[in-house]
Amino acid sequence: MSLYARQIAGTLVLFIIARYLSVYDFGLFSSYKNIAVFCLMFANMDFANYILVSSQANVKEVKLKISLFLLNAINIAILIAIFSIFFKLENHLLFILIVVRSFFDGTFFGLILPYFQATKTFNTIAKINIFYAIGISIIAIISYILKLSLLKFLVLNIGLGLFNFIQCSYFAKINYLLVFNHLKRFYKMIDKSICGYMGSTITDYLYTQLSALYVAIFLVKEDAALYFSAATIASIVGLLSIAQVQKMVPELINNRSENNKKIIIHNLKFIIPILLLILLFMIFFGKILLKFVYGQDYYQNAHLILIIYFVANIFICNGAIWGGYLTAIDKQIEKVKMKIETTIVTILGLLVLHKLGIYGAVITLLVSSIYVSVRYTLCGLEYLKIRR
């Protein structure tokens, strides 16, 4: 519940600030946020799962690895901020603040989580997550009422993120100085199995976010605002598929093929009709929703983008169900191969359709979503037959 609270609060923040920022500023913020998240991917390439699994949930080892990976993440964030000065950006200070906010908002939380998993202190991290979700929502509301500048909004968010950094580090009793004193010993704790986690993260991000990254870097900020306004609404349905997969995967592990097929079909029958009903709502009332959520007539121009994006998400949700089955039967390597294929499809799509601008990006997303969904489905069906 606390994880969903953070995700929903993050989406709510975007809705609120978009209501008082100019279209250009919202497009600039959304673009920089996507670029920052892409760069910070290298600070946490599924390292949280690697920390937990490679340490076999040994609390002492988990804490040592967390301190190493967090310091590594801080160094990467600092390097991103420094090197951004050498690139052509409209507002370097804004980008640096967004990098810092993104670090506290996502990277740090991801890397500190293994401690709470290893110690099974879920109530503590739940309270921290809920406090953070309420905090960023209050900051967004205050910023809206007082019409604070984007820079002041980011500074307030960074202040909250820093407080959470200190709070979580205190609870987990992370000693960062140990890393400096025993750097060589710490690096010896890392084994080559980390490469699998890194490869899976990179391929997963590339095929899902290349279109957004293209929009953030190459398109004018007004078009970027349209793309990300549609993406924010459409991505909410992703929460539904995440919940289904988290519930489904434990049921599929070490189960008979016939039972697994029933579980998969049951989940698809539950999720797909709901998504189709929401899509129907978007077709007829999407324009009204965009105007209501973002408060400006300009965002109604994102209606077609919203529909295409939503159709893409339906295929992604279908793929997530079959992908959950492949995870349950330990076929992650198959998923990585298919993600690489989909990344190639995405790159080719952007090269062919780039002259269509924002529509080229969203159509490419749709094509890649259909491709990966079909590949996951066919691969899953094949393994259902083999494992009878």
mmCIF file of C-alpha atoms in Angstrom:
data_model
loop_
_atom_site.group_PDB
_atom_site.id
_atom_site.type_symbol
_atom_site.label_atom_id
_atom_site.label_comp_id
_atom_site.label_asym_id
_atom_site.label_seq_id
_atom_site.Cartn_x
_atom_site.Cartn_y
_atom_site.Cartn_z
ATOM 1 C CA MET A 1 0.000 0.000 0.000
ATOM 2 C CA SER A 2 2.836 2.396 0.840
ATOM 3 C CA LEU A 3 4.568 1.749 -2.488
ATOM 4 C CA TYR A 4 1.342 2.513 -4.344
ATOM 5 C CA ALA A 5 0.909 5.618 -2.173
ATOM 6 C CA ARG A 6 4.316 6.893 -3.341
ATOM 7 C CA GLN A 7 3.543 6.155 -7.008
ATOM 8 C CA ILE A 8 0.117 7.779 -6.852
ATOM 9 C CA ALA A 9 1.534 10.782 -4.976
ATOM 10 C CA GLY A 10 4.233 11.162 -7.638
ATOM 11 C CA THR A 11 1.583 11.214 -10.358
ATOM 12 C CA LEU A 12 -0.575 13.632 -8.356
ATOM 13 C CA VAL A 13 2.389 16.003 -8.050
ATOM 14 C CA LEU A 14 2.729 16.135 -11.844
ATOM 15 C CA PHE A 15 -0.982 16.886 -12.221
ATOM 16 C CA ILE A 16 -0.849 19.689 -9.669
ATOM 17 C CA ILE A 17 2.251 21.501 -10.921
ATOM 18 C CA ALA A 18 1.071 21.224 -14.549
ATOM 19 C CA ARG A 19 -2.000 23.271 -13.612
ATOM 20 C CA TYR A 20 0.019 26.390 -12.818
ATOM 21 C CA LEU A 21 3.222 25.984 -14.835
ATOM 22 C CA SER A 22 3.299 27.228 -18.398
ATOM 23 C CA VAL A 23 3.155 24.541 -21.089
ATOM 24 C CA TYR A 24 6.805 25.240 -21.931
ATOM 25 C CA ASP A 25 7.941 24.925 -18.275
ATOM 26 C CA PHE A 26 6.008 21.680 -17.784
ATOM 27 C CA GLY A 27 7.512 20.305 -20.991
ATOM 28 C CA LEU A 28 10.977 21.388 -19.833
ATOM 29 C CA PHE A 29 10.492 19.819 -16.392
ATOM 30 C CA SER A 30 9.137 16.548 -17.850
ATOM 31 C CA SER A 31 11.945 16.369 -20.423
ATOM 32 C CA TYR A 32 14.701 16.987 -17.877
ATOM 33 C CA LYS A 33 13.092 14.502 -15.491
ATOM 34 C CA ASN A 34 13.178 11.743 -18.130
ATOM 35 C CA ILE A 35 16.784 12.510 -19.062
ATOM 36 C CA ALA A 36 17.785 12.533 -15.380
ATOM 37 C CA VAL A 37 16.042 9.205 -14.713
ATOM 38 C CA PHE A 38 17.807 7.679 -17.737
ATOM 39 C CA CYS A 39 21.224 8.874 -16.494
ATOM 40 C CA LEU A 40 20.519 7.694 -12.936
ATOM 41 C CA MET A 41 19.621 4.243 -14.275
ATOM 42 C CA PHE A 42 23.378 3.584 -14.195
ATOM 43 C CA ALA A 43 23.353 4.310 -10.452
ATOM 44 C CA ASN A 44 20.871 1.507 -9.752
ATOM 45 C CA MET A 45 20.735 -1.228 -12.380
ATOM 46 C CA ASP A 46 18.585 -3.547 -10.251
ATOM 47 C CA PHE A 47 21.342 -3.416 -7.622
ATOM 48 C CA ALA A 48 18.719 -3.654 -4.861
ATOM 49 C CA ASN A 49 17.780 -7.195 -5.880
ATOM 50 C CA TYR A 50 21.449 -8.059 -6.400
ATOM 51 C CA ILE A 51 22.291 -6.842 -2.882
ATOM 52 C CA LEU A 52 19.530 -8.934 -1.312
ATOM 53 C CA VAL A 53 20.080 -12.121 -3.340
ATOM 54 C CA SER A 54 23.900 -12.122 -3.377
ATOM 55 C CA SER A 55 23.969 -11.497 0.379
ATOM 56 C CA GLN A 56 21.314 -14.180 0.971
ATOM 57 C CA ALA A 57 19.513 -11.608 3.141
ATOM 58 C CA ASN A 58 22.398 -11.551 5.642
ATOM 59 C CA VAL A 59 21.755 -8.210 7.350
ATOM 60 C CA LYS A 60 25.405 -7.327 8.020
ATOM 61 C CA GLU A 61 26.467 -7.992 4.423
ATOM 62 C CA VAL A 62 23.377 -6.230 3.070
ATOM 63 C CA LYS A 63 24.279 -3.071 5.029
ATOM 64 C CA LEU A 64 27.875 -3.158 3.791
ATOM 65 C CA LYS A 65 26.789 -3.508 0.147
ATOM 66 C CA ILE A 66 24.133 -0.809 0.520
ATOM 67 C CA SER A 67 26.776 1.655 1.750
ATOM 68 C CA LEU A 68 29.006 0.817 -1.246
ATOM 69 C CA PHE A 69 26.251 1.111 -3.852
ATOM 70 C CA LEU A 70 24.801 4.274 -2.328
ATOM 71 C CA LEU A 71 28.165 6.033 -2.391
ATOM 72 C CA ASN A 72 28.605 4.839 -5.967
ATOM 73 C CA ALA A 73 25.165 6.285 -6.798
ATOM 74 C CA ILE A 74 26.021 9.617 -5.158
ATOM 75 C CA ASN A 75 29.231 9.812 -7.210
ATOM 76 C CA ILE A 76 27.311 9.086 -10.425
ATOM 77 C CA ALA A 77 24.723 11.770 -9.584
ATOM 78 C CA ILE A 78 27.520 14.287 -8.956
ATOM 79 C CA LEU A 79 29.215 13.374 -12.263
ATOM 80 C CA ILE A 80 25.893 13.752 -14.124
ATOM 81 C CA ALA A 81 25.466 17.224 -12.620
ATOM 82 C CA ILE A 82 29.032 18.246 -13.492
ATOM 83 C CA PHE A 83 29.055 16.919 -17.062
ATOM 84 C CA SER A 84 25.626 18.432 -17.788
ATOM 85 C CA ILE A 85 27.374 21.821 -17.829
ATOM 86 C CA PHE A 86 29.114 20.827 -21.075
ATOM 87 C CA PHE A 87 25.844 20.019 -22.881
ATOM 88 C CA LYS A 88 23.468 22.449 -24.514
ATOM 89 C CA LEU A 89 20.595 22.837 -22.030
ATOM 90 C CA GLU A 90 18.133 25.695 -21.685
ATOM 91 C CA ASN A 91 18.567 25.790 -17.894
ATOM 92 C CA HIS A 92 21.542 23.995 -16.327
ATOM 93 C CA LEU A 93 20.578 24.818 -12.722
ATOM 94 C CA LEU A 94 17.088 23.401 -13.258
ATOM 95 C CA PHE A 95 18.521 20.168 -14.673
ATOM 96 C CA ILE A 96 20.951 19.755 -11.762
ATOM 97 C CA LEU A 97 18.147 20.257 -9.216
ATOM 98 C CA ILE A 98 16.004 17.682 -11.063
ATOM 99 C CA VAL A 99 18.925 15.201 -10.969
ATOM 100 C CA VAL A 100 19.234 15.681 -7.187
ATOM 101 C CA ARG A 101 15.466 15.377 -6.698
ATOM 102 C CA SER A 102 15.339 12.225 -8.869
ATOM 103 C CA PHE A 103 18.198 10.698 -6.849
ATOM 104 C CA PHE A 104 16.350 11.166 -3.545
ATOM 105 C CA ASP A 105 12.954 10.296 -5.057
ATOM 106 C CA GLY A 106 13.906 7.015 -6.748
ATOM 107 C CA THR A 107 17.541 5.899 -6.688
ATOM 108 C CA PHE A 108 18.080 6.257 -2.947
ATOM 109 C CA PHE A 109 14.799 4.588 -1.981
ATOM 110 C CA GLY A 110 15.566 1.699 -4.331
ATOM 111 C CA LEU A 111 19.022 1.071 -2.880
ATOM 112 C CA ILE A 112 18.067 1.380 0.812
ATOM 113 C CA LEU A 113 15.109 -1.033 0.475
ATOM 114 C CA PRO A 114 17.147 -4.307 0.804
ATOM 115 C CA TYR A 115 17.896 -3.469 4.459
ATOM 116 C CA PHE A 116 14.195 -3.354 5.336
ATOM 117 C CA GLN A 117 13.595 -6.529 3.299
ATOM 118 C CA ALA A 118 16.457 -8.396 4.988
ATOM 119 C CA THR A 119 15.349 -7.319 8.488
ATOM 120 C CA LYS A 120 11.653 -7.733 7.583
ATOM 121 C CA THR A 121 10.909 -4.312 9.084
ATOM 122 C CA PHE A 122 8.265 -3.562 6.475
ATOM 123 C CA ASN A 123 6.181 -1.441 8.837
ATOM 124 C CA THR A 124 9.088 1.000 9.213
ATOM 125 C CA ILE A 125 9.685 1.490 5.486
ATOM 126 C CA ALA A 126 5.910 1.645 4.945
ATOM 127 C CA LYS A 127 5.616 4.544 7.400
ATOM 128 C CA ILE A 128 8.587 6.285 5.748
ATOM 129 C CA ASN A 129 7.044 5.825 2.296
ATOM 130 C CA ILE A 130 3.645 7.132 3.408
ATOM 131 C CA PHE A 131 5.275 10.117 5.134
ATOM 132 C CA TYR A 132 7.216 10.873 1.950
ATOM 133 C CA ALA A 133 4.094 10.514 -0.227
ATOM 134 C CA ILE A 134 2.153 12.926 1.993
ATOM 135 C CA GLY A 135 5.132 15.286 2.109
ATOM 136 C CA ILE A 136 5.586 15.636 -1.664
ATOM 137 C CA SER A 137 1.819 16.048 -2.081
ATOM 138 C CA ILE A 138 1.731 18.870 0.481
ATOM 139 C CA ILE A 139 4.711 20.566 -1.207
ATOM 140 C CA ALA A 140 2.920 20.381 -4.574
ATOM 141 C CA ILE A 141 -0.295 21.833 -3.111
ATOM 142 C CA ILE A 142 1.605 24.672 -1.383
ATOM 143 C CA SER A 143 3.488 25.369 -4.618
ATOM 144 C CA TYR A 144 0.163 25.532 -6.489
ATOM 145 C CA ILE A 145 -1.513 27.848 -3.953
ATOM 146 C CA LEU A 146 1.480 30.191 -3.679
ATOM 147 C CA LYS A 147 2.400 29.808 -7.385
ATOM 148 C CA LEU A 148 5.996 29.019 -6.433
ATOM 149 C CA SER A 149 8.585 28.877 -9.175
ATOM 150 C CA LEU A 150 9.780 25.513 -10.435
ATOM 151 C CA LEU A 151 13.161 26.096 -8.775
ATOM 152 C CA LYS A 152 11.567 26.709 -5.349
ATOM 153 C CA PHE A 153 9.341 23.639 -5.812
ATOM 154 C CA LEU A 154 12.431 21.513 -6.524
ATOM 155 C CA VAL A 155 14.372 22.942 -3.545
ATOM 156 C CA LEU A 156 11.487 22.004 -1.200
ATOM 157 C CA ASN A 157 11.400 18.475 -2.677
ATOM 158 C CA ILE A 158 15.160 18.122 -2.257
ATOM 159 C CA GLY A 159 14.842 19.232 1.379
ATOM 160 C CA LEU A 160 12.279 16.484 2.019
ATOM 161 C CA GLY A 161 14.444 13.961 0.144
ATOM 162 C CA LEU A 162 17.507 14.884 2.225
ATOM 163 C CA PHE A 163 15.493 14.443 5.427
ATOM 164 C CA ASN A 164 14.421 10.976 4.263
ATOM 165 C CA PHE A 165 18.020 10.136 3.327
ATOM 166 C CA ILE A 166 19.181 10.931 6.861
ATOM 167 C CA GLN A 167 16.155 9.215 8.411
ATOM 168 C CA CYS A 168 16.562 5.946 6.463
ATOM 169 C CA SER A 169 20.348 5.882 6.924
ATOM 170 C CA TYR A 170 19.785 6.270 10.680
ATOM 171 C CA PHE A 171 17.216 3.463 10.836
ATOM 172 C CA ALA A 172 19.420 1.150 8.751
ATOM 173 C CA LYS A 173 22.577 2.215 10.665
ATOM 174 C CA ILE A 174 24.522 2.591 7.411
ATOM 175 C CA ASN A 175 28.165 3.554 8.020
ATOM 176 C CA TYR A 176 29.357 5.230 4.830
ATOM 177 C CA LEU A 177 32.834 5.918 6.256
ATOM 178 C CA LEU A 178 33.588 2.186 6.270
ATOM 179 C CA VAL A 179 33.594 2.206 2.470
ATOM 180 C CA PHE A 180 36.314 4.860 2.339
ATOM 181 C CA ASN A 181 38.430 2.993 4.885
ATOM 182 C CA HIS A 182 38.092 -0.434 3.241
ATOM 183 C CA LEU A 183 37.357 0.353 -0.422
ATOM 184 C CA LYS A 184 39.280 -2.584 -1.909
ATOM 185 C CA ARG A 185 37.641 -5.062 0.477
ATOM 186 C CA PHE A 186 34.205 -3.733 -0.390
ATOM 187 C CA TYR A 187 34.715 -4.136 -4.140
ATOM 188 C CA LYS A 188 35.792 -7.754 -3.595
ATOM 189 C CA MET A 189 32.276 -8.415 -2.299
ATOM 190 C CA ILE A 190 30.898 -7.878 -5.821
ATOM 191 C CA ASP A 191 30.708 -10.986 -8.025
ATOM 192 C CA LYS A 192 30.055 -11.407 -11.755
ATOM 193 C CA SER A 193 26.385 -12.325 -11.246
ATOM 194 C CA ILE A 194 25.758 -8.565 -11.062
ATOM 195 C CA CYS A 195 26.158 -8.437 -14.864
ATOM 196 C CA GLY A 196 22.850 -10.265 -15.326
ATOM 197 C CA TYR A 197 20.988 -7.687 -13.243
ATOM 198 C CA MET A 198 22.666 -4.823 -15.105
ATOM 199 C CA GLY A 199 21.912 -6.278 -18.552
ATOM 200 C CA SER A 200 18.263 -6.914 -17.734
ATOM 201 C CA THR A 201 17.784 -3.364 -16.396
ATOM 202 C CA ILE A 202 19.435 -1.674 -19.380
ATOM 203 C CA THR A 203 17.442 -3.658 -21.966
ATOM 204 C CA ASP A 204 14.212 -3.169 -20.024
ATOM 205 C CA TYR A 205 14.700 0.588 -19.837
ATOM 206 C CA LEU A 206 15.752 0.988 -23.467
ATOM 207 C CA TYR A 207 12.707 -0.639 -25.017
ATOM 208 C CA THR A 208 10.239 1.027 -22.639
ATOM 209 C CA GLN A 209 11.730 4.528 -22.457
ATOM 210 C CA LEU A 210 13.567 5.202 -25.736
ATOM 211 C CA SER A 211 10.549 6.950 -27.249
ATOM 212 C CA ALA A 212 10.190 9.196 -24.177
ATOM 213 C CA LEU A 213 13.915 9.949 -24.235
ATOM 214 C CA TYR A 214 13.676 10.875 -27.917
ATOM 215 C CA VAL A 215 10.823 13.285 -27.133
ATOM 216 C CA ALA A 216 12.713 14.768 -24.169
ATOM 217 C CA ILE A 217 15.875 15.464 -26.167
ATOM 218 C CA PHE A 218 14.802 16.250 -29.736
ATOM 219 C CA LEU A 219 11.278 17.716 -29.704
ATOM 220 C CA VAL A 220 10.186 21.220 -28.727
ATOM 221 C CA LYS A 221 9.071 21.492 -25.104
ATOM 222 C CA GLU A 222 5.427 22.239 -25.989
ATOM 223 C CA ASP A 223 5.236 18.892 -27.844
ATOM 224 C CA ALA A 224 7.056 17.206 -24.974
ATOM 225 C CA ALA A 225 4.402 18.582 -22.605
ATOM 226 C CA LEU A 226 1.674 16.919 -24.694
ATOM 227 C CA TYR A 227 3.521 13.585 -24.806
ATOM 228 C CA PHE A 228 4.242 13.450 -21.078
ATOM 229 C CA SER A 229 0.789 14.679 -20.075
ATOM 230 C CA ALA A 230 -0.706 11.723 -21.974
ATOM 231 C CA ALA A 231 1.968 9.340 -20.688
ATOM 232 C CA THR A 232 1.303 10.282 -17.045
ATOM 233 C CA ILE A 233 -2.411 9.466 -17.303
ATOM 234 C CA ALA A 234 -1.896 6.320 -19.383
ATOM 235 C CA SER A 235 0.791 4.952 -17.069
ATOM 236 C CA ILE A 236 -1.599 4.878 -14.100
ATOM 237 C CA VAL A 237 -3.065 1.626 -15.450
ATOM 238 C CA GLY A 238 0.396 0.115 -15.038
ATOM 239 C CA LEU A 239 -0.321 -0.060 -11.305
ATOM 240 C CA LEU A 240 -3.038 -2.602 -12.075
ATOM 241 C CA SER A 241 -0.731 -4.936 -13.987
ATOM 242 C CA ILE A 242 2.036 -4.573 -11.363
ATOM 243 C CA ALA A 243 -0.397 -5.650 -8.657
ATOM 244 C CA GLN A 244 -1.585 -8.631 -10.735
ATOM 245 C CA VAL A 245 1.947 -9.802 -11.508
ATOM 246 C CA GLN A 246 3.083 -9.477 -7.876
ATOM 247 C CA LYS A 247 0.105 -11.567 -6.803
ATOM 248 C CA MET A 248 0.463 -14.070 -9.651
ATOM 249 C CA VAL A 249 4.190 -14.936 -9.682
ATOM 250 C CA PRO A 250 4.277 -16.762 -6.297
ATOM 251 C CA GLU A 251 1.300 -18.840 -7.436
ATOM 252 C CA LEU A 252 3.120 -19.884 -10.616
ATOM 253 C CA ILE A 253 6.365 -21.023 -8.991
ATOM 254 C CA ASN A 254 6.759 -24.832 -8.819
ATOM 255 C CA ASN A 255 3.235 -25.349 -10.144
ATOM 256 C CA ARG A 256 1.920 -27.735 -12.788
ATOM 257 C CA SER A 257 1.593 -26.419 -16.333
ATOM 258 C CA GLU A 258 -2.180 -26.990 -16.417
ATOM 259 C CA ASN A 259 -2.626 -24.958 -13.239
ATOM 260 C CA ASN A 260 -0.319 -22.220 -14.498
ATOM 261 C CA LYS A 261 -2.338 -21.886 -17.685
ATOM 262 C CA LYS A 262 -5.521 -21.438 -15.639
ATOM 263 C CA ILE A 263 -3.843 -18.810 -13.441
ATOM 264 C CA ILE A 264 -2.593 -16.862 -16.490
ATOM 265 C CA ILE A 265 -5.971 -16.964 -18.245
ATOM 266 C CA HIS A 266 -7.759 -15.960 -15.037
ATOM 267 C CA ASN A 267 -5.520 -12.904 -14.640
ATOM 268 C CA LEU A 268 -5.888 -11.926 -18.299
ATOM 269 C CA LYS A 269 -9.677 -12.252 -18.080
ATOM 270 C CA PHE A 270 -9.618 -9.957 -15.065
ATOM 271 C CA ILE A 271 -7.280 -7.242 -16.343
ATOM 272 C CA ILE A 272 -7.973 -6.975 -20.100
ATOM 273 C CA PRO A 273 -11.756 -6.203 -19.889
ATOM 274 C CA ILE A 274 -11.029 -3.502 -17.276
ATOM 275 C CA LEU A 275 -8.402 -1.925 -19.543
ATOM 276 C CA LEU A 276 -10.719 -2.045 -22.556
ATOM 277 C CA LEU A 277 -13.476 -0.292 -20.574
ATOM 278 C CA ILE A 278 -11.011 2.417 -19.504
ATOM 279 C CA LEU A 279 -9.872 2.763 -23.132
ATOM 280 C CA LEU A 280 -13.506 3.253 -24.191
ATOM 281 C CA PHE A 281 -13.830 5.955 -21.535
ATOM 282 C CA MET A 282 -10.655 7.635 -22.831
ATOM 283 C CA ILE A 283 -11.958 7.629 -26.415
ATOM 284 C CA PHE A 284 -15.167 9.453 -25.490
ATOM 285 C CA PHE A 285 -14.088 11.537 -22.487
ATOM 286 C CA GLY A 286 -10.295 11.793 -22.843
ATOM 287 C CA LYS A 287 -10.357 15.429 -23.958
ATOM 288 C CA ILE A 288 -12.489 16.433 -20.990
ATOM 289 C CA LEU A 289 -10.192 14.486 -18.665
ATOM 290 C CA LEU A 290 -7.055 16.186 -20.038
ATOM 291 C CA LYS A 291 -8.607 19.623 -19.574
ATOM 292 C CA PHE A 292 -9.834 18.748 -16.070
ATOM 293 C CA VAL A 293 -6.525 17.248 -14.902
ATOM 294 C CA TYR A 294 -4.138 19.826 -16.374
ATOM 295 C CA GLY A 295 -6.413 22.855 -16.286
ATOM 296 C CA GLN A 296 -5.393 24.242 -19.695
ATOM 297 C CA ASP A 297 -7.101 23.907 -23.095
ATOM 298 C CA TYR A 298 -3.770 23.203 -24.802
ATOM 299 C CA TYR A 299 -3.532 19.723 -23.240
ATOM 300 C CA GLN A 300 -6.687 18.608 -25.085
ATOM 301 C CA ASN A 301 -4.392 18.302 -28.124
ATOM 302 C CA ALA A 302 -2.917 15.220 -26.428
ATOM 303 C CA HIS A 303 -6.169 13.249 -26.830
ATOM 304 C CA LEU A 304 -5.041 11.092 -29.783
ATOM 305 C CA ILE A 305 -1.619 10.600 -28.183
ATOM 306 C CA LEU A 306 -3.373 9.466 -24.984
ATOM 307 C CA ILE A 307 -5.451 6.891 -26.874
ATOM 308 C CA ILE A 308 -2.446 5.477 -28.768
ATOM 309 C CA TYR A 309 -0.381 5.431 -25.562
ATOM 310 C CA PHE A 310 -3.200 3.663 -23.721
ATOM 311 C CA VAL A 311 -3.519 0.976 -26.424
ATOM 312 C CA ALA A 312 0.252 0.454 -26.119
ATOM 313 C CA ASN A 313 -0.144 0.027 -22.358
ATOM 314 C CA ILE A 314 -2.801 -2.639 -22.859
ATOM 315 C CA PHE A 315 -0.285 -4.692 -24.845
ATOM 316 C CA ILE A 316 2.371 -3.982 -22.207
ATOM 317 C CA CYS A 317 0.010 -5.273 -19.503
ATOM 318 C CA ASN A 318 -0.629 -8.457 -21.498
ATOM 319 C CA GLY A 319 3.125 -8.870 -21.913
ATOM 320 C CA ALA A 320 3.637 -8.290 -18.178
ATOM 321 C CA ILE A 321 1.343 -11.225 -17.335
ATOM 322 C CA TRP A 322 3.229 -13.591 -19.648
ATOM 323 C CA GLY A 323 6.527 -12.061 -18.532
ATOM 324 C CA GLY A 324 5.559 -12.862 -14.937
ATOM 325 C CA TYR A 325 5.136 -16.511 -15.949
ATOM 326 C CA LEU A 326 8.582 -16.559 -17.591
ATOM 327 C CA THR A 327 10.058 -15.076 -14.406
ATOM 328 C CA ALA A 328 8.329 -17.705 -12.268
ATOM 329 C CA ILE A 329 9.843 -20.565 -14.319
ATOM 330 C CA ASP A 330 13.295 -18.909 -14.207
ATOM 331 C CA LYS A 331 13.517 -17.934 -17.887
ATOM 332 C CA GLN A 332 14.839 -14.419 -17.348
ATOM 333 C CA ILE A 333 17.496 -14.918 -20.023
ATOM 334 C CA GLU A 334 14.721 -15.430 -22.592
ATOM 335 C CA LYS A 335 13.175 -12.132 -21.531
ATOM 336 C CA VAL A 336 16.485 -10.322 -21.941
ATOM 337 C CA LYS A 337 16.820 -11.650 -25.511
ATOM 338 C CA MET A 338 13.321 -10.468 -26.381
ATOM 339 C CA LYS A 339 13.946 -7.066 -24.760
ATOM 340 C CA ILE A 340 17.018 -6.649 -26.978
ATOM 341 C CA GLU A 341 14.911 -7.495 -30.039
ATOM 342 C CA THR A 342 12.298 -4.945 -28.955
ATOM 343 C CA THR A 343 14.975 -2.289 -28.410
ATOM 344 C CA ILE A 344 16.106 -2.813 -32.018
ATOM 345 C CA VAL A 345 12.481 -2.516 -33.188
ATOM 346 C CA THR A 346 12.157 0.748 -31.202
ATOM 347 C CA ILE A 347 15.346 2.248 -32.669
ATOM 348 C CA LEU A 348 14.274 1.321 -36.210
ATOM 349 C CA GLY A 349 10.812 2.775 -35.560
ATOM 350 C CA LEU A 350 12.232 6.097 -34.396
ATOM 351 C CA LEU A 351 14.598 6.248 -37.384
ATOM 352 C CA VAL A 352 11.766 5.599 -39.849
ATOM 353 C CA LEU A 353 9.068 7.724 -38.163
ATOM 354 C CA HIS A 354 11.076 10.593 -36.673
ATOM 355 C CA LYS A 355 9.699 13.068 -39.232
ATOM 356 C CA LEU A 356 6.253 12.577 -37.682
ATOM 357 C CA GLY A 357 7.580 14.157 -34.485
ATOM 358 C CA ILE A 358 5.503 13.406 -31.409
ATOM 359 C CA TYR A 359 3.262 10.982 -33.317
ATOM 360 C CA GLY A 360 6.299 9.121 -34.622
ATOM 361 C CA ALA A 361 7.414 8.598 -31.011
ATOM 362 C CA VAL A 362 4.068 7.343 -29.739
ATOM 363 C CA ILE A 363 3.470 5.085 -32.779
ATOM 364 C CA THR A 364 6.929 3.596 -32.255
ATOM 365 C CA LEU A 365 5.988 2.918 -28.630
ATOM 366 C CA LEU A 366 2.813 1.163 -29.818
ATOM 367 C CA VAL A 367 4.689 -1.010 -32.343
ATOM 368 C CA SER A 368 7.354 -2.029 -29.812
ATOM 369 C CA SER A 369 4.659 -2.785 -27.201
ATOM 370 C CA ILE A 370 2.801 -5.035 -29.636
ATOM 371 C CA TYR A 371 6.060 -6.759 -30.582
ATOM 372 C CA VAL A 372 7.187 -7.543 -27.032
ATOM 373 C CA SER A 373 3.662 -8.592 -26.022
ATOM 374 C CA VAL A 374 3.407 -11.053 -28.920
ATOM 375 C CA ARG A 375 6.931 -12.409 -28.269
ATOM 376 C CA TYR A 376 6.269 -12.916 -24.535
ATOM 377 C CA THR A 377 2.912 -14.570 -25.272
ATOM 378 C CA LEU A 378 4.300 -17.001 -27.876
ATOM 379 C CA CYS A 379 7.296 -17.833 -25.681
ATOM 380 C CA GLY A 380 5.037 -18.409 -22.667
ATOM 381 C CA LEU A 381 2.691 -20.670 -24.648
ATOM 382 C CA GLU A 382 5.681 -22.665 -25.878
ATOM 383 C CA TYR A 383 6.935 -23.274 -22.344
ATOM 384 C CA LEU A 384 3.453 -24.253 -21.199
ATOM 385 C CA LYS A 385 3.544 -27.027 -23.821
ATOM 386 C CA ILE A 386 7.104 -28.120 -23.025
ATOM 387 C CA ARG A 387 6.521 -28.280 -19.252
ATOM 388 C CA ARG A 388 3.410 -30.458 -19.385
#
